[in-house]
Tab-separated table of N, CA and C in Angstrom:
chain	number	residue	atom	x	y	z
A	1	UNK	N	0.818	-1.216	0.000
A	1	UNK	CA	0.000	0.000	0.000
A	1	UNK	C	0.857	1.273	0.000
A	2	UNK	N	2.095	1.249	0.762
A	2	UNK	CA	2.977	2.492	0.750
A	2	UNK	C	3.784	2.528	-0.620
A	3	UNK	N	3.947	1.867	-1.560
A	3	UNK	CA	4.254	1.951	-2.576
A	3	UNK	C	3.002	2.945	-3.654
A	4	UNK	N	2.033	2.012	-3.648
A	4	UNK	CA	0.892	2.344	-4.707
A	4	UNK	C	0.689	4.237	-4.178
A	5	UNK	N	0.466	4.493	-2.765
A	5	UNK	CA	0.307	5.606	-2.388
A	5	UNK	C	1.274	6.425	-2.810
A	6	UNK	N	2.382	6.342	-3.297
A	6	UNK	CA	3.425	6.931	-3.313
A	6	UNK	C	3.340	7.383	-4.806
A	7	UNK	N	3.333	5.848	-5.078
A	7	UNK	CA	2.851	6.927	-6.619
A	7	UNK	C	1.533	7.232	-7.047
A	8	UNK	N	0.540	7.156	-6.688
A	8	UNK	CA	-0.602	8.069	-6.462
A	8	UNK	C	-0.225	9.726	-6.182
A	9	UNK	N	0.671	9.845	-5.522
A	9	UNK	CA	0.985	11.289	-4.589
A	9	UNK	C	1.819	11.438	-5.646
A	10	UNK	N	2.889	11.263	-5.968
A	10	UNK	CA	3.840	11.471	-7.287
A	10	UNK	C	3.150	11.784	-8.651
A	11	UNK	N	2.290	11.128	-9.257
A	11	UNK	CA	1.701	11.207	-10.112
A	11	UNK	C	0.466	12.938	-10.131
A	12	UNK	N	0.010	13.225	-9.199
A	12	UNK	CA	-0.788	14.014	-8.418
A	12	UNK	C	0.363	15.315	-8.277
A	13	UNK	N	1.411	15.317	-8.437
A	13	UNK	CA	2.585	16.584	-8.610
A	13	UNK	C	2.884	16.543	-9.933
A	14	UNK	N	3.000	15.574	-10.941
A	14	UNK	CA	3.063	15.495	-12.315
A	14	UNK	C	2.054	16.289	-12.842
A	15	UNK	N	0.949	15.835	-12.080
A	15	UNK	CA	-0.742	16.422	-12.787
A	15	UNK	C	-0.698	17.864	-12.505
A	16	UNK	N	-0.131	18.140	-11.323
A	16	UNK	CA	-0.139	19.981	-10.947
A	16	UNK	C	0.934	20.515	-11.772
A	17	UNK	N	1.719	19.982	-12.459
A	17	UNK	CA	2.876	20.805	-13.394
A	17	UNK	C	2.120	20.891	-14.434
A	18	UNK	N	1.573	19.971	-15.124
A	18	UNK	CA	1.306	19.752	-16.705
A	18	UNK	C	-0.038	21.030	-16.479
A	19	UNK	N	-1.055	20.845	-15.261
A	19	UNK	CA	-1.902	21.656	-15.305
A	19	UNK	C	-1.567	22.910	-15.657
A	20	UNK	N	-0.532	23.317	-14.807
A	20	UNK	CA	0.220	24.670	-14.536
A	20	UNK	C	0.686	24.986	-16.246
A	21	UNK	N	0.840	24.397	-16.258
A	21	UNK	CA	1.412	24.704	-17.980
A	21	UNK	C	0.579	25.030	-19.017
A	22	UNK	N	-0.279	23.953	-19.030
A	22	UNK	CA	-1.830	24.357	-19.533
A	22	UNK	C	-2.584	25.652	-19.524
A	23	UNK	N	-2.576	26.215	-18.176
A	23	UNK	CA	-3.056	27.069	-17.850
A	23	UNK	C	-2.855	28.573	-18.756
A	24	UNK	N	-1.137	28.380	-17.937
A	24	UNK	CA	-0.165	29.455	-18.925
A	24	UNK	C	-0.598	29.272	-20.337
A	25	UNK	N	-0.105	28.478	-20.941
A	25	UNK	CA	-0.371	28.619	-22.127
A	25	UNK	C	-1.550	28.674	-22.738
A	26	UNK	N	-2.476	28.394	-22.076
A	26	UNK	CA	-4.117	29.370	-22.695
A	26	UNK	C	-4.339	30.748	-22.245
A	27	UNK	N	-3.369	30.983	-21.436
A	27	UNK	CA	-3.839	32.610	-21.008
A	27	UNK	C	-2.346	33.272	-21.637
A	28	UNK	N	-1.021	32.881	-22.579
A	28	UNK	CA	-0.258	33.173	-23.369
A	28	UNK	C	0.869	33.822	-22.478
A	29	UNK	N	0.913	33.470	-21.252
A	29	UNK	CA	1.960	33.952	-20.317
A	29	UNK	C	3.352	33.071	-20.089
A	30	UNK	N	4.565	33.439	-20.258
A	30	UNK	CA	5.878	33.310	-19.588
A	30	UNK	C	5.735	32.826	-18.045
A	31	UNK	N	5.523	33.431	-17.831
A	31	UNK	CA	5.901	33.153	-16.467
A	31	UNK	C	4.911	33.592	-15.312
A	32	UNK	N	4.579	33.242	-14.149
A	32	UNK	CA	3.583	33.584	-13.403
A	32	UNK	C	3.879	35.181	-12.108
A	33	UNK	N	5.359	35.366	-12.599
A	33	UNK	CA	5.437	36.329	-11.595
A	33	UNK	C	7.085	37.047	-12.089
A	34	UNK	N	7.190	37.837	-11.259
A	34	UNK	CA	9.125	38.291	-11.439
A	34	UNK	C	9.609	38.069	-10.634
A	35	UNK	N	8.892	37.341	-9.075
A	35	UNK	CA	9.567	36.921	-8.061
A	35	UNK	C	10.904	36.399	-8.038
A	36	UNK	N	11.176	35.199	-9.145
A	36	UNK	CA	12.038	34.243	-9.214
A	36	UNK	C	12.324	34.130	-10.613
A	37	UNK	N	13.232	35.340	-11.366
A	37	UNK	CA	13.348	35.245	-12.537
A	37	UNK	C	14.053	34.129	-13.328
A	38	UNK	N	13.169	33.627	-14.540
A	38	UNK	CA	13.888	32.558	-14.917
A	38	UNK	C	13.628	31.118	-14.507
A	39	UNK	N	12.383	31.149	-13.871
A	39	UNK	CA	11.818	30.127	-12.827
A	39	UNK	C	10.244	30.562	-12.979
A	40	UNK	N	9.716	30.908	-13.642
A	40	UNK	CA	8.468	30.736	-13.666
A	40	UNK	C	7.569	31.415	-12.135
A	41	UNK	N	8.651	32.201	-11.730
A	41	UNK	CA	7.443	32.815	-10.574
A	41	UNK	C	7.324	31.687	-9.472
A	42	UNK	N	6.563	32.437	-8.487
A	42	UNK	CA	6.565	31.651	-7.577
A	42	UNK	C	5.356	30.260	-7.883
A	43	UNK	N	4.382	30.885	-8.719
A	43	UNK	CA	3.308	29.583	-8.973
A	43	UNK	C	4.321	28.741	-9.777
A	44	UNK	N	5.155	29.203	-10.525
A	44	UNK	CA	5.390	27.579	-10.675
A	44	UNK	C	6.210	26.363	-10.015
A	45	UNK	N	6.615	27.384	-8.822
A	45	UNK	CA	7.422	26.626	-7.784
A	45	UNK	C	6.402	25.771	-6.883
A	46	UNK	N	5.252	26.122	-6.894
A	46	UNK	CA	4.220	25.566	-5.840
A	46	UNK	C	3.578	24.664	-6.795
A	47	UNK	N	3.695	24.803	-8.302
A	47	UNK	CA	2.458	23.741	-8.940
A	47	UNK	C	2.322	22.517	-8.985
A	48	UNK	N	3.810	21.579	-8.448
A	48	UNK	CA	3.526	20.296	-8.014
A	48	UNK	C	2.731	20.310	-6.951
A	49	UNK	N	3.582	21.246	-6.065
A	49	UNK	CA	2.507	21.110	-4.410
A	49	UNK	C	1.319	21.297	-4.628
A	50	UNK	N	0.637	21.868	-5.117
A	50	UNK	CA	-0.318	22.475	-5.600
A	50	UNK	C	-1.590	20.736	-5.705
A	51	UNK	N	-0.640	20.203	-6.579
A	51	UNK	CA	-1.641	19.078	-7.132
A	51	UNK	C	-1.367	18.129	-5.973
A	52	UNK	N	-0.257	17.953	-5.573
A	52	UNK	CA	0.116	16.935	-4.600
A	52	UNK	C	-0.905	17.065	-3.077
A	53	UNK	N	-1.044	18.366	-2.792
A	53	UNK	CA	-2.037	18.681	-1.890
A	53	UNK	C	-3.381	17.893	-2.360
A	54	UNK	N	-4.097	18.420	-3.560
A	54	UNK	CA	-5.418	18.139	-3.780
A	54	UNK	C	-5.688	16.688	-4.000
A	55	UNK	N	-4.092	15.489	-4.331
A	55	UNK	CA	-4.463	14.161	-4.237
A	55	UNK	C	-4.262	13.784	-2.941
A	56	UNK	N	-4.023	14.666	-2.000
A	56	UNK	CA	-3.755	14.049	-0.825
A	56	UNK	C	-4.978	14.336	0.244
A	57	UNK	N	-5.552	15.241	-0.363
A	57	UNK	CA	-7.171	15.803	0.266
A	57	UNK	C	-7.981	14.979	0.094
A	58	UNK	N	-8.016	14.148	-1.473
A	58	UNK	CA	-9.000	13.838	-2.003
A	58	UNK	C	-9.053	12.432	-1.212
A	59	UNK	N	-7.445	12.260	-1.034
A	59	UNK	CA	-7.126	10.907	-0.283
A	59	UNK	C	-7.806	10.823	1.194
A	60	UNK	N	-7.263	11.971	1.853
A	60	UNK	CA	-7.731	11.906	3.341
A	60	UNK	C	-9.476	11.518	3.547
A	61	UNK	N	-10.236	12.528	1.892
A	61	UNK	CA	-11.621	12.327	2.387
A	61	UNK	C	-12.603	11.217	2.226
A	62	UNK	N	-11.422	10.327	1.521
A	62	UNK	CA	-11.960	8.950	0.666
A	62	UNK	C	-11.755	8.129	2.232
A	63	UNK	N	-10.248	8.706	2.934
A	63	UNK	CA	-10.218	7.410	3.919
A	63	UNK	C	-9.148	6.569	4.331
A	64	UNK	N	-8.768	7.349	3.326
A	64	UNK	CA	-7.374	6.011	2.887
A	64	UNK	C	-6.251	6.912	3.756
């Protein structure tokens, strides 16, 4: 089970990058900020966490 979870949660930070990217590129933006030039801003430093949070929410409310 600590395997499968693991990559459940891994996969769930994959999904928050590709989202993050998606995003940008329908709204035609570089980068999300000037915080961290050359790095995509600070959202794109958080957009794994981002997803990794919401599979881990979705996890807590399922039970598991």
């Amino acid at each position: 089970l600590p395997y499968i979870l693991g990559f459940i949660v891994g996969t769930g930070g994959a999904v928050g990058d590709i989202l993050n990217s998606i995003v940008k590129r329908t709204l035609r933006i570089k980068e999300w900020s000037k915080t961290i030039p050359g790095h995509g801003g600070v959202g794109d430093r958080f957009a794994s966490l981002a997803g990794t949070g919401l599979v881990l929410l979705l996890l807590r409310i399922m039970g598991i």
